[in-house]
Amino acid sequence: MEPLFTPEQLAEIHAYHLPYYVRAAVDPFAKVLLLALLLGVLVRPFFRMATSVAGGLERGLGFLRTAPVSRAFFQAMDRLWGEAGWGAAVIFALMTDLFVKLIYAPVDVWFAYTLEHRHGMSNYTPAAFAWDLFKGHLMGAFAIAALVIGMYGLARRTRHWWWILGVPVALLMLVSAALDPYRSRLYFEQEPLPPGALRTRITELMTQADIPFSDVLVEKTSVASRRLQAYFAGQGPTRTIVLNDVIIQELGEEEVLAAVAHEAGHIHEPKWPGRIASSLALVALLFAIDRLLRRASTRGWFGTTRFADIRTLPLLSLILFVVSLVGGPIAGTFSREREREADRFALRLTHDTDAFRRMLVKAARVNKMDPEPPRWVVLKGMSHPPIAERLASLPTP
């Protein structure tokens, strides 16, 4: 069998992945130290600054509270927060998030732009990269503001807030996948796969697999990345098969079918046990946060003066980071097993081991996959088995 990579390609792949491995090893310690700095030193001055800025805005823009259009917004926010001070809380949350982003900005830009361009994995122009980065930060800011007003505001108004918030959010998590087809459109243009042999064969393959879907779309990611990709988005009436334009260019018809068959394997996974477990875990986590917020208010941590004081937000960030760090290896283990089963499903569906092998080889070469990453990287939470392992598990002709 032809080697997966030439020695030159393998050296290039190792040079490409090594910085990511170094970051994966260093980042947990750096993130904990950064959050510890926030909690130990910066919470109080940041809160004073946020209060001062909010007061200045109130004095300068106070007329908006009585203006016909904006008055309803301010009244709603005051009700949601339960008292005055929501502006300072939101500003404090955005300031702490901005502080972390600014610290990480040089590293993030170097990895996401410089390193990707250096190894030929990115097609981003500086302007397009900056625009997508800005969109991501803007959506993050909206999410943070919603978290502050929603969680902290509710916690201030009712004792069992964790239950009142957790149940509807958990139910939303169960059906949120229906919105997946619309999220990526914030970044990339999509259009239907033109009629032809490939579309016909995909339709026939999904009929054979008993998987209904609404459309097959081509996502134009080549403006940003040279990676090939295929995935299913949505569920029920919104289920969509998405192929990026790179996979259409790089793979033959049989190989695209093999990739679609692999993704189809995820449709038949038993998702409800995992979704229910995640929902229950969310409610349990919110209950633990409630206990933590009560302890912080009782002991006056970080200058807090009452229950659900916004100054505890960096502490919650630290707790959530530790939870994700501990849960990553567990989630990765389950994810890799799901990927193995999806490979087996694809082979049962297509009965074309050779095409599936070619698809994996081409994907590995185009995406510059490390065939044998360090074991600790795999165990830390890799979502897919290493490509060499996937190829070795294929049945021999």
Short mmCIF file of N, CA, C and O in Angstrom, two decimals, residues 49-66 73-75 77-78 83-88 91:
data_model
loop_
_atom_site.label_atom_id
_atom_site.label_comp_id
_atom_site.label_asym_id
_atom_site.label_seq_id
_atom_site.Cartn_x
_atom_site.Cartn_y
_atom_site.Cartn_z
N MET A 49 -14.20 50.52 38.04
CA MET A 49 -14.17 51.16 36.74
C MET A 49 -15.51 50.99 36.03
O MET A 49 -16.04 51.93 35.41
N ALA A 50 -16.08 49.77 36.09
CA ALA A 50 -17.36 49.51 35.44
C ALA A 50 -18.47 50.36 36.05
O ALA A 50 -19.33 50.91 35.35
N THR A 51 -18.45 50.50 37.37
CA THR A 51 -19.45 51.32 38.05
C THR A 51 -19.31 52.78 37.64
O THR A 51 -20.31 53.48 37.41
N SER A 52 -18.06 53.24 37.53
CA SER A 52 -17.83 54.63 37.12
C SER A 52 -18.29 54.87 35.69
O SER A 52 -18.93 55.89 35.39
N VAL A 53 -17.96 53.94 34.79
CA VAL A 53 -18.38 54.09 33.39
C VAL A 53 -19.89 54.06 33.28
O VAL A 53 -20.50 54.88 32.56
N ALA A 54 -20.54 53.13 34.00
CA ALA A 54 -22.00 53.05 33.96
C ALA A 54 -22.63 54.33 34.49
O ALA A 54 -23.64 54.83 33.93
N GLY A 55 -22.04 54.90 35.55
CA GLY A 55 -22.56 56.15 36.08
C GLY A 55 -22.43 57.29 35.09
O GLY A 55 -23.34 58.12 34.93
N GLY A 56 -21.29 57.35 34.39
CA GLY A 56 -21.09 58.38 33.39
C GLY A 56 -22.07 58.24 32.24
O GLY A 56 -22.62 59.25 31.75
N LEU A 57 -22.31 57.02 31.80
CA LEU A 57 -23.29 56.80 30.73
C LEU A 57 -24.69 57.17 31.18
O LEU A 57 -25.48 57.72 30.40
N GLU A 58 -25.00 56.88 32.43
CA GLU A 58 -26.33 57.22 32.95
C GLU A 58 -26.53 58.73 32.97
O GLU A 58 -27.60 59.23 32.61
N ARG A 59 -25.48 59.45 33.34
CA ARG A 59 -25.59 60.91 33.37
C ARG A 59 -25.67 61.48 31.95
O ARG A 59 -26.44 62.41 31.68
N GLY A 60 -24.88 60.92 31.05
CA GLY A 60 -24.84 61.46 29.71
C GLY A 60 -26.00 61.04 28.82
O GLY A 60 -26.42 61.79 27.94
N LEU A 61 -26.49 59.82 29.06
CA LEU A 61 -27.55 59.28 28.19
C LEU A 61 -28.83 59.01 28.97
O LEU A 61 -29.67 58.23 28.52
N GLY A 62 -28.96 59.64 30.11
CA GLY A 62 -30.14 59.40 30.94
C GLY A 62 -31.45 59.72 30.26
O GLY A 62 -32.49 59.15 30.60
N PHE A 63 -31.39 60.60 29.27
CA PHE A 63 -32.63 60.96 28.57
C PHE A 63 -33.25 59.78 27.84
O PHE A 63 -34.44 59.77 27.53
N LEU A 64 -32.43 58.75 27.55
CA LEU A 64 -32.97 57.58 26.85
C LEU A 64 -33.98 56.82 27.70
O LEU A 64 -34.81 56.07 27.18
N ARG A 65 -33.88 56.99 29.02
CA ARG A 65 -34.83 56.30 29.89
C ARG A 65 -36.25 56.82 29.73
O ARG A 65 -37.21 56.13 30.07
N THR A 66 -36.39 58.03 29.24
CA THR A 66 -37.73 58.60 29.09
C THR A 66 -38.12 58.78 27.62
O THR A 66 -39.26 59.18 27.35
N PHE A 73 -37.23 49.51 26.57
CA PHE A 73 -36.05 48.67 26.75
C PHE A 73 -35.50 48.81 28.16
O PHE A 73 -35.21 47.81 28.84
N PHE A 74 -35.33 50.04 28.63
CA PHE A 74 -34.77 50.25 29.97
C PHE A 74 -35.68 49.71 31.06
O PHE A 74 -35.22 49.16 32.06
N GLN A 75 -36.98 49.85 30.87
CA GLN A 75 -37.91 49.31 31.85
C GLN A 75 -37.83 47.79 31.92
O GLN A 75 -37.85 47.20 33.01
N MET A 77 -35.20 45.94 31.11
CA MET A 77 -33.92 45.57 31.71
C MET A 77 -33.95 45.75 33.22
O MET A 77 -33.41 44.91 33.97
N ASP A 78 -34.58 46.83 33.70
CA ASP A 78 -34.68 47.04 35.15
C ASP A 78 -35.49 45.92 35.80
O ASP A 78 -35.14 45.45 36.89
N GLU A 83 -33.35 45.46 40.05
CA GLU A 83 -33.00 46.71 40.72
C GLU A 83 -32.05 47.47 39.81
O GLU A 83 -31.70 47.02 38.71
N ALA A 84 -31.60 48.62 40.25
CA ALA A 84 -30.64 49.39 39.46
C ALA A 84 -29.28 48.69 39.47
O ALA A 84 -28.97 47.89 40.36
N GLY A 85 -28.48 48.98 38.46
CA GLY A 85 -27.11 48.46 38.45
C GLY A 85 -26.80 47.45 37.37
O GLY A 85 -25.68 46.95 37.30
N TRP A 86 -27.78 47.15 36.52
CA TRP A 86 -27.50 46.14 35.48
C TRP A 86 -26.47 46.64 34.47
O TRP A 86 -25.70 45.84 33.93
N GLY A 87 -26.42 47.95 34.24
CA GLY A 87 -25.44 48.48 33.30
C GLY A 87 -24.02 48.24 33.78
O GLY A 87 -23.15 47.82 33.01
N ALA A 88 -23.75 48.50 35.06
CA ALA A 88 -22.42 48.26 35.61
C ALA A 88 -22.06 46.78 35.55
O ALA A 88 -20.91 46.41 35.28
N ILE A 91 -21.18 45.91 31.91
CA ILE A 91 -19.88 46.50 31.57
C ILE A 91 -18.75 45.74 32.25
O ILE A 91 -17.70 45.47 31.64
#
